[in-house]
XYZ file of C-alpha atoms in Angstrom:
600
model
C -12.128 4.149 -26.649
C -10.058 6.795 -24.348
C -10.883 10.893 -25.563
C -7.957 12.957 -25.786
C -7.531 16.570 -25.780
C -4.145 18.445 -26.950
C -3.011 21.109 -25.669
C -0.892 23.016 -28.218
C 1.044 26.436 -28.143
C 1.171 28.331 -31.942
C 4.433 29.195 -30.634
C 5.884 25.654 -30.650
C 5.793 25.990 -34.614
C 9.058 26.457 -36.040
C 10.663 24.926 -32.715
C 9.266 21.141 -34.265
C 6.307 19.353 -35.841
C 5.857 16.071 -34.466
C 5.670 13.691 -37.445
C 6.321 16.500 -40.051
C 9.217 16.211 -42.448
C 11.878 19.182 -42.184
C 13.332 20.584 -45.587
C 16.707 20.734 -45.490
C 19.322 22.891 -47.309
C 20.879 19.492 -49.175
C 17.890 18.598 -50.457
C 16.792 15.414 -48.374
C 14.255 15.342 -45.453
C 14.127 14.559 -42.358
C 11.932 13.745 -39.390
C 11.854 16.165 -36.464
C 12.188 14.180 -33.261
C 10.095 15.449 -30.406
C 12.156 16.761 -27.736
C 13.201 14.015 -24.540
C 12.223 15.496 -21.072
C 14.432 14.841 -18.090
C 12.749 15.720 -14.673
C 15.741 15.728 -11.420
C 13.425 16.955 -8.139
C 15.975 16.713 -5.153
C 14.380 15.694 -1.427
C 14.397 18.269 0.823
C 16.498 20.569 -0.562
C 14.791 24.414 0.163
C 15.432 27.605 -2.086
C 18.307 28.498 -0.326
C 20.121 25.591 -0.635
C 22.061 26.582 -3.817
C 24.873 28.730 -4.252
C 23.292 30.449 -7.357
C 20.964 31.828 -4.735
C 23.228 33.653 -2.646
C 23.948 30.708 -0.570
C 27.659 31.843 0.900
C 28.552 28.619 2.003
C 27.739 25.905 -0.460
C 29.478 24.662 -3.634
C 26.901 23.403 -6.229
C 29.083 24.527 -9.617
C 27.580 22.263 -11.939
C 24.062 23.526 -11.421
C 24.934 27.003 -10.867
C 26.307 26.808 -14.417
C 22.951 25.133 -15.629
C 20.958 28.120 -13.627
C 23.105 30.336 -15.919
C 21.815 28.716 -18.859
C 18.490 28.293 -17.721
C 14.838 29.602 -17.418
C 14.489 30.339 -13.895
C 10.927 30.287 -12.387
C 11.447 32.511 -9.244
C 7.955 32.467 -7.995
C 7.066 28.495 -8.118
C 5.471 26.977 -5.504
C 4.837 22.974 -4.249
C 3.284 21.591 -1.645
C 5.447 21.485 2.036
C 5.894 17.809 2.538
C 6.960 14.914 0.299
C 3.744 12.676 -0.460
C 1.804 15.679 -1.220
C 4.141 17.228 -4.011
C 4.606 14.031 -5.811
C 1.249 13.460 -5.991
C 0.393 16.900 -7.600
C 3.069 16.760 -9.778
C 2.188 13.418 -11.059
C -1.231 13.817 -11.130
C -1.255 17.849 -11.816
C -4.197 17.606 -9.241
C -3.815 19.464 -5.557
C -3.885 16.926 -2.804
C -6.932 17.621 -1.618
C -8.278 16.572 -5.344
C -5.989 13.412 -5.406
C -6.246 11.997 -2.282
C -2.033 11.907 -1.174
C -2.114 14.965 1.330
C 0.311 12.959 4.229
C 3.848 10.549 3.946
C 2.234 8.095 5.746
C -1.278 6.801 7.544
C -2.749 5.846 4.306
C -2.575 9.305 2.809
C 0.785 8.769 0.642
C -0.507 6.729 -2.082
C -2.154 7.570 -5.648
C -5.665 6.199 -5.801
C -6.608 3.322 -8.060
C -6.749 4.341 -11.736
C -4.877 7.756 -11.133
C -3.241 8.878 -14.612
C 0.003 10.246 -13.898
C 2.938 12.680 -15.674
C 4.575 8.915 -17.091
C 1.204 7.879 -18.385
C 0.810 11.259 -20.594
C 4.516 10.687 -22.121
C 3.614 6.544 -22.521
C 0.516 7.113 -24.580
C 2.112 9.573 -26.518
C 4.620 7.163 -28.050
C 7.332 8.008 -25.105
C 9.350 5.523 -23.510
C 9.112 6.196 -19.651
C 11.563 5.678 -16.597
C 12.096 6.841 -12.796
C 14.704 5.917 -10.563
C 14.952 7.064 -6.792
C 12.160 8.185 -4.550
C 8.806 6.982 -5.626
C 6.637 8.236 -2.428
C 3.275 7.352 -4.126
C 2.511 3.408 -2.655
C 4.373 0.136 -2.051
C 1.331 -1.779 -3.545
C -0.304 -2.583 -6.725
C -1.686 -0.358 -8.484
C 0.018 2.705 -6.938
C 3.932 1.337 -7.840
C 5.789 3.450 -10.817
C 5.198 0.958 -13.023
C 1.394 0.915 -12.267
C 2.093 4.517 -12.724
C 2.616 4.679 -16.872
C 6.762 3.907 -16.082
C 8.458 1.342 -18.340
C 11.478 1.010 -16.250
C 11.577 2.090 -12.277
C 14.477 1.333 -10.484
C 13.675 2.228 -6.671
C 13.458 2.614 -2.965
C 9.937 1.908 -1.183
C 8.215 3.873 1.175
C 9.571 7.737 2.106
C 13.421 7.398 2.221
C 16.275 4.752 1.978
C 16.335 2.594 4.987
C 12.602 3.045 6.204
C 11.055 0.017 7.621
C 9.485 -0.331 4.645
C 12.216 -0.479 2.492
C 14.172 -3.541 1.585
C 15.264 -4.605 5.474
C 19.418 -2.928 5.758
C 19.716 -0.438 3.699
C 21.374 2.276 4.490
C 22.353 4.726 1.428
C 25.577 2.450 0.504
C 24.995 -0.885 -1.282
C 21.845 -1.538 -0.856
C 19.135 -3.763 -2.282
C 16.302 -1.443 -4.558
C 13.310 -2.901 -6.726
C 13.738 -3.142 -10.244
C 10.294 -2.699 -11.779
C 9.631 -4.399 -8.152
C 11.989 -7.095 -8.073
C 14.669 -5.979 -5.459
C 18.110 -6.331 -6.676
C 21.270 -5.703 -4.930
C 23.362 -2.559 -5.984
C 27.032 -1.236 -5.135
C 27.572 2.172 -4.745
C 25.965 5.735 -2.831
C 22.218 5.935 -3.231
C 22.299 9.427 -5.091
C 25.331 8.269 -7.290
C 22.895 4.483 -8.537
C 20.187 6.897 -9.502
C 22.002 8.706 -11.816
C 24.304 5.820 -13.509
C 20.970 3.993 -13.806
C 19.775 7.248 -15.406
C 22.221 7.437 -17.774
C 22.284 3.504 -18.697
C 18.134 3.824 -19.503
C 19.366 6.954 -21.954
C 21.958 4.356 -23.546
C 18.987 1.840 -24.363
C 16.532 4.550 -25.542
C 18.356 7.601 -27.047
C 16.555 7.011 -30.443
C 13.080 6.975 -29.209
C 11.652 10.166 -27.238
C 11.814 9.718 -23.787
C 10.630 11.138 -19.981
C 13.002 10.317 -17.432
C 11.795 11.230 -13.581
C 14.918 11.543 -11.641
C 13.660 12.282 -7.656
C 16.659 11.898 -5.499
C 16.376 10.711 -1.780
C 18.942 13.001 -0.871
C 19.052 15.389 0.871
C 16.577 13.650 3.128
C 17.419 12.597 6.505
C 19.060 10.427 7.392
C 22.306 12.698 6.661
C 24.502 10.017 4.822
C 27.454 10.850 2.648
C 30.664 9.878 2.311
C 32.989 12.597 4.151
C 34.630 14.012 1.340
C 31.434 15.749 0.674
C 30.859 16.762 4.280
C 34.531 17.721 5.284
C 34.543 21.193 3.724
C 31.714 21.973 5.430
C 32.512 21.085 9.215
C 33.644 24.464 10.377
C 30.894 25.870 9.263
C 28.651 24.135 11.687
C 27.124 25.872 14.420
C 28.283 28.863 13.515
C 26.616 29.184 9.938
C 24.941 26.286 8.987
C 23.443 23.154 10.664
C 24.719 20.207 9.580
C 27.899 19.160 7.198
C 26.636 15.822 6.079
C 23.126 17.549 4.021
C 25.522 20.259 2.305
C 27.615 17.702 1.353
C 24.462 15.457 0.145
C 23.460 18.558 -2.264
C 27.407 18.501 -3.366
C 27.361 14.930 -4.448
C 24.080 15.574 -6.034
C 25.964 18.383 -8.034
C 28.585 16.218 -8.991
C 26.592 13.812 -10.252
C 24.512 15.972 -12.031
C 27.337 17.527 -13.751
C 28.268 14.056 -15.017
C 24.591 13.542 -16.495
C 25.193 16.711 -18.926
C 28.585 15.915 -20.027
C 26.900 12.725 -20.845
C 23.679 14.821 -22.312
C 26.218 16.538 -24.983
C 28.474 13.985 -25.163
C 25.564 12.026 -26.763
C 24.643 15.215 -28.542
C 21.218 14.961 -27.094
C 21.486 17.808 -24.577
C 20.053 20.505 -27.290
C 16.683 18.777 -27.599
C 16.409 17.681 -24.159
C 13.748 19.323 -21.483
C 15.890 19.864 -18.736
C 14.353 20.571 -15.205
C 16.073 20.920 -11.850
C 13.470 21.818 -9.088
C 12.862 20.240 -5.715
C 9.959 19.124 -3.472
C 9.466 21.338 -0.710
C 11.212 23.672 1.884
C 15.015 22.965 3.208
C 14.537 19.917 5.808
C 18.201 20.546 7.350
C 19.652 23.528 5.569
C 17.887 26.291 8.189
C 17.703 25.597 11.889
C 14.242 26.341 13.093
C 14.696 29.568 14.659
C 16.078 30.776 11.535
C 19.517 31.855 12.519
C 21.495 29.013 10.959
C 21.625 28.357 7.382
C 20.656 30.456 4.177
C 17.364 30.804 3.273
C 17.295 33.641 0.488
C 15.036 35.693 2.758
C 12.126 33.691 3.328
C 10.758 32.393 6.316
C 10.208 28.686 7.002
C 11.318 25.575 5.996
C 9.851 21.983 5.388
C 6.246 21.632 6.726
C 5.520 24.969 7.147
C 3.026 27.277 4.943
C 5.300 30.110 5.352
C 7.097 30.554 1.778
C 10.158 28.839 2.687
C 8.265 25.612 3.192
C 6.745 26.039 -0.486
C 8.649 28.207 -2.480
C 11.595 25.862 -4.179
C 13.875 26.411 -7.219
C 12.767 25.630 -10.579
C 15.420 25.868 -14.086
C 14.153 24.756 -16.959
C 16.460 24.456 -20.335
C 15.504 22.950 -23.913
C 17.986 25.176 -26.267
C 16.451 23.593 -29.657
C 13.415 25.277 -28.317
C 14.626 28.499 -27.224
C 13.981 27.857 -23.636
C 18.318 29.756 -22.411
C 19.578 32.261 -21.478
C 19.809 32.656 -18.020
C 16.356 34.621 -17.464
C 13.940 35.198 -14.570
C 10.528 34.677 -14.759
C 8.278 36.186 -12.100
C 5.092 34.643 -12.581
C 3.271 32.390 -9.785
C 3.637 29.236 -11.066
C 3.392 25.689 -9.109
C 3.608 22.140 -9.570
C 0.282 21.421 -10.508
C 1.269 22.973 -13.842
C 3.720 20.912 -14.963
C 1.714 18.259 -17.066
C 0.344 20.865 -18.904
C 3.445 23.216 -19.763
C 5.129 20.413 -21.356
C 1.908 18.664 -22.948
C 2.310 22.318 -24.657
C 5.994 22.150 -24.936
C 5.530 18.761 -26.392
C 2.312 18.693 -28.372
C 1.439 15.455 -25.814
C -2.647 14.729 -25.970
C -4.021 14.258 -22.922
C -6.484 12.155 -21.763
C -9.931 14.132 -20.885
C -11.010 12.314 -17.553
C -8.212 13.506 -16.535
C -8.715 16.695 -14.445
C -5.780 19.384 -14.271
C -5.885 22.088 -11.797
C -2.925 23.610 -13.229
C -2.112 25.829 -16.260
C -0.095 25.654 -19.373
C 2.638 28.002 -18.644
C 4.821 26.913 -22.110
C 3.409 30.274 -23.732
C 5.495 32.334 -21.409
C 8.664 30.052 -21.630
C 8.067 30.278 -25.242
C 7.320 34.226 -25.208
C 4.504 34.315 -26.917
C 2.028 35.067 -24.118
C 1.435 36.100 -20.761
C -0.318 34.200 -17.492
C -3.271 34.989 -15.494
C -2.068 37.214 -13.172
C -5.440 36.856 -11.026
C -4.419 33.117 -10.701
C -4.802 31.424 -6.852
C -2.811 28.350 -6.098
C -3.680 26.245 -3.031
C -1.623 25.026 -0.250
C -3.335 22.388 1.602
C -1.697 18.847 3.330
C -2.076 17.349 6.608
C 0.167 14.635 8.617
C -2.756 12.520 9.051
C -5.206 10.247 7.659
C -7.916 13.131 8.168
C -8.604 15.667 5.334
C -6.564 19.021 5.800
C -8.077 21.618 7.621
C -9.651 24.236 5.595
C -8.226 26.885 6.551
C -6.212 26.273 9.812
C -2.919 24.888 8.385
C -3.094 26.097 4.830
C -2.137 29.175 2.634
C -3.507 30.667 -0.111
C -1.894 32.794 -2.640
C -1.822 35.160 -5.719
C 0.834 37.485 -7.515
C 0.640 40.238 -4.109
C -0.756 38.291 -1.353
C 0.169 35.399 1.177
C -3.023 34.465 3.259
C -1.512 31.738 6.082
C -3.735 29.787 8.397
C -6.757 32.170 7.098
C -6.174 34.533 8.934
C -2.588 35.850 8.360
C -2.151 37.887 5.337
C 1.458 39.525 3.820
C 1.903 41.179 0.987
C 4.863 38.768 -0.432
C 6.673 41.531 -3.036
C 7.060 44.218 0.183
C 7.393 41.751 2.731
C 9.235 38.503 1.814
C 10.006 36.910 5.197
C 6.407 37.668 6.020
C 7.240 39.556 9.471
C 4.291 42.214 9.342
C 0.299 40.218 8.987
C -1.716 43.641 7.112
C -4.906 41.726 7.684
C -6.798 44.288 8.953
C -5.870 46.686 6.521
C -7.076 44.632 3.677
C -10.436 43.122 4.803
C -11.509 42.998 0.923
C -8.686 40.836 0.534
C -9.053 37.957 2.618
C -13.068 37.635 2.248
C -12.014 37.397 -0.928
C -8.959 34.792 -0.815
C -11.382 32.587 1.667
C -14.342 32.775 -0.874
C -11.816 31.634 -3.974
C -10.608 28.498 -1.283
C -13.946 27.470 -0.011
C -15.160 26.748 -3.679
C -12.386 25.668 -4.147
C -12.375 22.996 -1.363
C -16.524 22.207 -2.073
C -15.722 20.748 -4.934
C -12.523 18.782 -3.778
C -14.868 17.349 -1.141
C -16.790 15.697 -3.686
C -14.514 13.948 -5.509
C -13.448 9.983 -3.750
C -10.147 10.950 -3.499
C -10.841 13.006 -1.138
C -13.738 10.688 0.474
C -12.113 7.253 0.244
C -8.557 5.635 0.972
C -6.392 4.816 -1.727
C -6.265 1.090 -1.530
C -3.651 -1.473 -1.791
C -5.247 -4.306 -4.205
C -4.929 -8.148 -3.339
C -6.159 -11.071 -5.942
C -4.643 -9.679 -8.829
C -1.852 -10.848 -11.066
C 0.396 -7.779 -11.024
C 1.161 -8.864 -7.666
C 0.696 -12.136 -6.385
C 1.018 -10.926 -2.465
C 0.971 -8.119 -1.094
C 3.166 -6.430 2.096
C 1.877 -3.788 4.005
C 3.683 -2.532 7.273
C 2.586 -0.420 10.288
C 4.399 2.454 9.101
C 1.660 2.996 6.331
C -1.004 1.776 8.808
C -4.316 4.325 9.633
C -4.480 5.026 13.092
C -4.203 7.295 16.470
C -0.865 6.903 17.081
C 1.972 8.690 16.230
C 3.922 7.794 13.066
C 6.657 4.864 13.222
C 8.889 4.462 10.068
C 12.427 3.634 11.093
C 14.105 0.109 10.900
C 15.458 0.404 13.966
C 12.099 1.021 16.013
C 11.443 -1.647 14.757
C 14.178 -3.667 15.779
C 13.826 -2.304 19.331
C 10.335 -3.524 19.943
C 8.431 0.014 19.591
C 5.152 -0.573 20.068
C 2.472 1.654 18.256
C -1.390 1.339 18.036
C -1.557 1.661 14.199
C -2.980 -1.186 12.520
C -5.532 -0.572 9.734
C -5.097 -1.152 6.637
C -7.314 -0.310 3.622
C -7.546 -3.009 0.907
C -9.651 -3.604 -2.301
C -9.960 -7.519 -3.072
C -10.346 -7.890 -7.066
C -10.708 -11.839 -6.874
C -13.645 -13.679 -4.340
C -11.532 -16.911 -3.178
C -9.159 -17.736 -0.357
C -6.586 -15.739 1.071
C -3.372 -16.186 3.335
C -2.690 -13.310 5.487
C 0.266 -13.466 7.650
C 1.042 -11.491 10.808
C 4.771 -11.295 11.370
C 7.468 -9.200 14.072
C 10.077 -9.200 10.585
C 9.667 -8.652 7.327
C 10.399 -11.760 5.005
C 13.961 -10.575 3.461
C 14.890 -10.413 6.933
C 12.661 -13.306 8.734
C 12.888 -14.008 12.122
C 10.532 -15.579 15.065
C 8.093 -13.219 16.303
C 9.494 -13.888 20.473
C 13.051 -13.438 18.702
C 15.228 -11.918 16.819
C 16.519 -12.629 13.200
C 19.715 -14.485 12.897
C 20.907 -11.666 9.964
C 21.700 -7.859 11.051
C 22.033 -6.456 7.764
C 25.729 -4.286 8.273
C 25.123 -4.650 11.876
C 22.803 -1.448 12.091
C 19.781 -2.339 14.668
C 19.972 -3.583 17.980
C 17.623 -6.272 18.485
C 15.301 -6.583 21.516
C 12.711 -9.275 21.723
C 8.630 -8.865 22.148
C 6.181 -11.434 23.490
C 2.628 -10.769 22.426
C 0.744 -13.908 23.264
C -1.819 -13.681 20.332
C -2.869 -11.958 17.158
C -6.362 -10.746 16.027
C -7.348 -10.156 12.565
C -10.444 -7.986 11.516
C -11.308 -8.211 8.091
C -14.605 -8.012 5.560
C -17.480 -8.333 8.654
C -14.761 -11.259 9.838
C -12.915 -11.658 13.558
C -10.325 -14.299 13.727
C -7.784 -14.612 16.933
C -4.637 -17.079 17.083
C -2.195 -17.903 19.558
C 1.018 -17.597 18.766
C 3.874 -20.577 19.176
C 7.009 -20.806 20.460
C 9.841 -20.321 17.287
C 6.904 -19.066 14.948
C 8.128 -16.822 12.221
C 4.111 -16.113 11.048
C 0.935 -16.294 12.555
C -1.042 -16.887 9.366
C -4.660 -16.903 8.667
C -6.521 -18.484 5.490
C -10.155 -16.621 4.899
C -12.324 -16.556 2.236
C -13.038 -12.956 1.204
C -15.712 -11.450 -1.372
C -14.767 -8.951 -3.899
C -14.990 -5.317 -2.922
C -13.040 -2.593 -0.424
C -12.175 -3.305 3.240
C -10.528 -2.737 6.332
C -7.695 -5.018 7.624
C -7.385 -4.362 11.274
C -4.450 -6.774 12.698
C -3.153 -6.457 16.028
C -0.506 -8.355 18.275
C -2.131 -8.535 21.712
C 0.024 -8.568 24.914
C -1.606 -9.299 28.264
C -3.942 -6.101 28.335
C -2.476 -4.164 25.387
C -2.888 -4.023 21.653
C -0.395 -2.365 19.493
C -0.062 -2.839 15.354
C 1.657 -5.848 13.344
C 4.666 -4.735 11.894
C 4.826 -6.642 8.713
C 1.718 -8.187 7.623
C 1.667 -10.353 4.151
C -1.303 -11.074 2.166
C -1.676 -13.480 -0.910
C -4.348 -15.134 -3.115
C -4.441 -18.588 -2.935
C -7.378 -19.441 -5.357
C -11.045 -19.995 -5.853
């Protein structure tokens, strides 16, 4: 039997007892209902990307009216890249302690049996749901709904249109997966997620629930429809970058207007957790010298360890629970600290293997205590299948002090855009910031997460086959994730794939140049061109070679073949696919490589 702990807050009494009966003035009683959570995390979007924070330029008016009304964190941190933030806020583990520190190279999935935000809410009678960016695995048992989420309506891989996503899309009706079964859609991208938001509220507004709503947009590719982007154009080049990712964050606005008309039209927006925040530093607001776009005085942007890259908005509102008011909190606060505050805010048990690196912050939303204000929080990630440096590449902070790349330090509250390094005045300091991150980082190092590849699992009846493509693929090579490198015949020497089988038996693994949705032969071209996007160009690799489970299997391939398939017999356990097309004296990664169970 699972062991909980709870995590309760004495200040949540009077606010509501879960499962206590509240006397009312007319005599009768009545069950207090827990309060629903509602979760929006924009892509890409950086601290200065909102007009509520001094941004000139931009008009977000339906969330500059909710930062009015909200809690405002002003000191909350993530980590600088997609993968990695997901993965601590799902997890509320650092990504060196869960094992997703990268977007691709197979670092950008959630290990097998990770416990996640959705699982927390599930077990504790919630009914769960996420629609837009998932950014945590393609595969069984690292989808949304392996995840602890009762309904996920979605896009696979990093962004709408990747290579691979559903084969075509491109923001505007497109094909997503409905708890994995792709379905075609009409409509923007940002504008689904939210109707398909509200339409899971319609079905569930009785029961409690936790809705994750992580746009795509802002993310590149800049898509929107020009109304959005038209008040914006002669501003470019002269102020800001680009029209089309302002406009992105003003559609987002729009539509998240719509979702609290809806909220109190319903007359559930009093009792709701709502949270806007996003995932890392802006990735086209602020040009990379700095001089173009709004940044709200920090330095950096996405990918960076300077604060721009990590510092990101974060309002918060539940009004039945006295979380208003339009009021700054200064506290260093981060993502890994979000299953906690609202297990508090909630009264959610949690299950004791799992491990939290963050902190309860609910007692100072609630006011009824204070924070640690000796706290550390860790910025580690790394584009690559390798662990993250230790110190090269990271930053480490507290309340005063911003050590970058270990050697760098800036006192943040004097120095915001982190122009002067005082290192050398404050020796004291960084010994000490270095000792709190290498015990930190020896005890991350023993964990498997951070020894072993998440795995994508064949042979088991959540998913009859599996599909895993080169642009998740471990290797030496740079990374490769559009459609339309693809198309054009890029050739890239990534091609290993880490798999757990569950079932001994016989498996079909096939090696193809298309993905199935989208089939064509692999010395040709497919007869479809979803919306006539790509331009195709043919390849002519002569063979394929497999490496699997202590096994090396080569096949020519045919004239008019689709697939180059393989049947093995493979033994339960964790292993290495290795597939290559081979091309007189060169060897560059399958594209699209299929695997199923076919029996004992």
């Amino acid at each position: 039997m699972e062991k909980f702990k709870r995590i309760t807050n004495k200040g949540i009494k009077g606010v509501f007892l879960l499962g206590m009966a509240l006397f009312l003035g007319n005599g009768f009683s009545q069950e207090v209902k827990p309060p629903n959570v509602i979760l929006v995390m924009t892509d890409d979007q950086g601290i200065g990307d909102l007009a509520c924070h001094g941004n000139p330029w931009i008009k977000t008016p339906n969330i500059d009216k909710f930062y009015k009304q909200a809690v405002r964190l002003t000191d909350f941190h993530v980590s600088p890249m997609c993968t990695p933030t997901r993965a601590a806020l799902m997890t509320g583990r650092y990504p060196v302690n869960n094992g997703a520190w990268a977007t691709y190279k197979g670092r950008d999935a959630l290990a097998e049996n990770a416990l996640t935000m959705a699982d927390v809410f599930k077990r504790n009678g919630y009914k769960t749901a996420m629609f837009g960016k998932w950014h945590l695995g393609d595969n069984y048992p690292s989808r949304p709904t392996d995840s602890g989420f009762d309904v996920a309506v979605h896009h696979k891989a990093g962004g709408v249109g990747e290579l691979s996503d559903y084969w075509g899309n491109s923001y505007n009706d497109d094909v997503y997966y409905v708890n994995n079964e792709p379905k075609q859609f009409s409509g923007y991208c940002t504008d689904v997620w939210f109707q398909e938001a509200m339409k899971f509220i319609d079905k569930n507004k009785e029961a409690p629930f936790f809705l994750y709503l992580p746009t795509n947009a802002p993310h590149s590719p800049f898509i929107v429809a020009e109304k959005y982007a038209a008040p914006y154009r002669h501003l470019v080049g002269d102020k800001i970058v680009g029209a089309e990712f302002y406009g992105m964050i003003t559609n987002i606005d729009e539509n998240f207007g719509k979702l609290e008309a809806y909220l109190k039209k319903q007359k559930l927006a009093d009792n709701t957790i709502l949270i806007y925040m996003t995932d890392n530093g802006s990735g086209g607001g602020v040009s990379d010298d700095g001089k173009l776009g709004f940044n709200k005085g920090f330095r950096g942007k996405k990918g960076q360890r300077y604060e721009g890259g990590h510092r990101v908005p974060f309002f918060i509102r539940w009004k039945d629970g006295k979380i208003k008011g339009g009021k700054d909190l200064n506290e260093l606060t981060a993502h890994v600290d979000l299953i906690p505050t609202l297990a508090g805010l909630c009264g959610l048990e949690i299950p004791e293997r799992m491990k939290l690196d963050g902190i309860d912050f609910s007692p100072l939303l609630l006011k009824n205590g204070k924070l640690d204000e000796k706290r550390t929080v860790f910025v580690h990630h790394r584009q690559d299948w390798r662990s993250p440096h230790d110190t090269d590449e990271t930053a480490i902070l507290n309340k005063k002090w911003r050590l970058v790349n270990g050697t760098n330090l800036y006192d943040i509250g004097k120095d915001p855009h982190q122009d002067h390094d005082v290192a050398s005045k404050n020796n004291k300091v960084v010994e000490g910031l270095l000792a709190q991150n290498e015990a930190f980082l020896n005890r991350a190092k023993s964990g498997n997460e951070y020894q072993e590849f998440p795995v994508s699992i064949v042979g088991n009846d959540n998913q009859k086959e599996i599909k895993l493509t080169i642009q998740h693929a471990i290797g030496e090579d740079g990374g490769i994730w559009k459609p339309e490198q693809v198309a054009s015949g890029i050739k890239n020497r990534n091609n290993t794939h880490p798999i757990k089988v569950e079932k001994a038996g016989q498996y079909k693994i096939s090696c193809m140049r298309w993905p199935k949705e989208c089939s064509g032969p692999i010395w040709g071209i497919p007869e479809k061109n979803p919306k006539n996007q790509y331009d195709y160009k043919s390849i002519h690799p002569e063979k394929v070679r497999i490496q699997i489970a202590n096994q090396i299997q080569e096949r020519s391939i045919d004239a008019g073949a689709h697939s180059v398939d393989f049947i093995l017999n493979l033994q339960e356990g964790k292993t290495m696919l290795v597939n290559d097309f081979m091309e007189g004296g060169e060897t560059y990664g399958v594209y699209y490589t299929y695997v199923e169970y076919l029996g004992k």
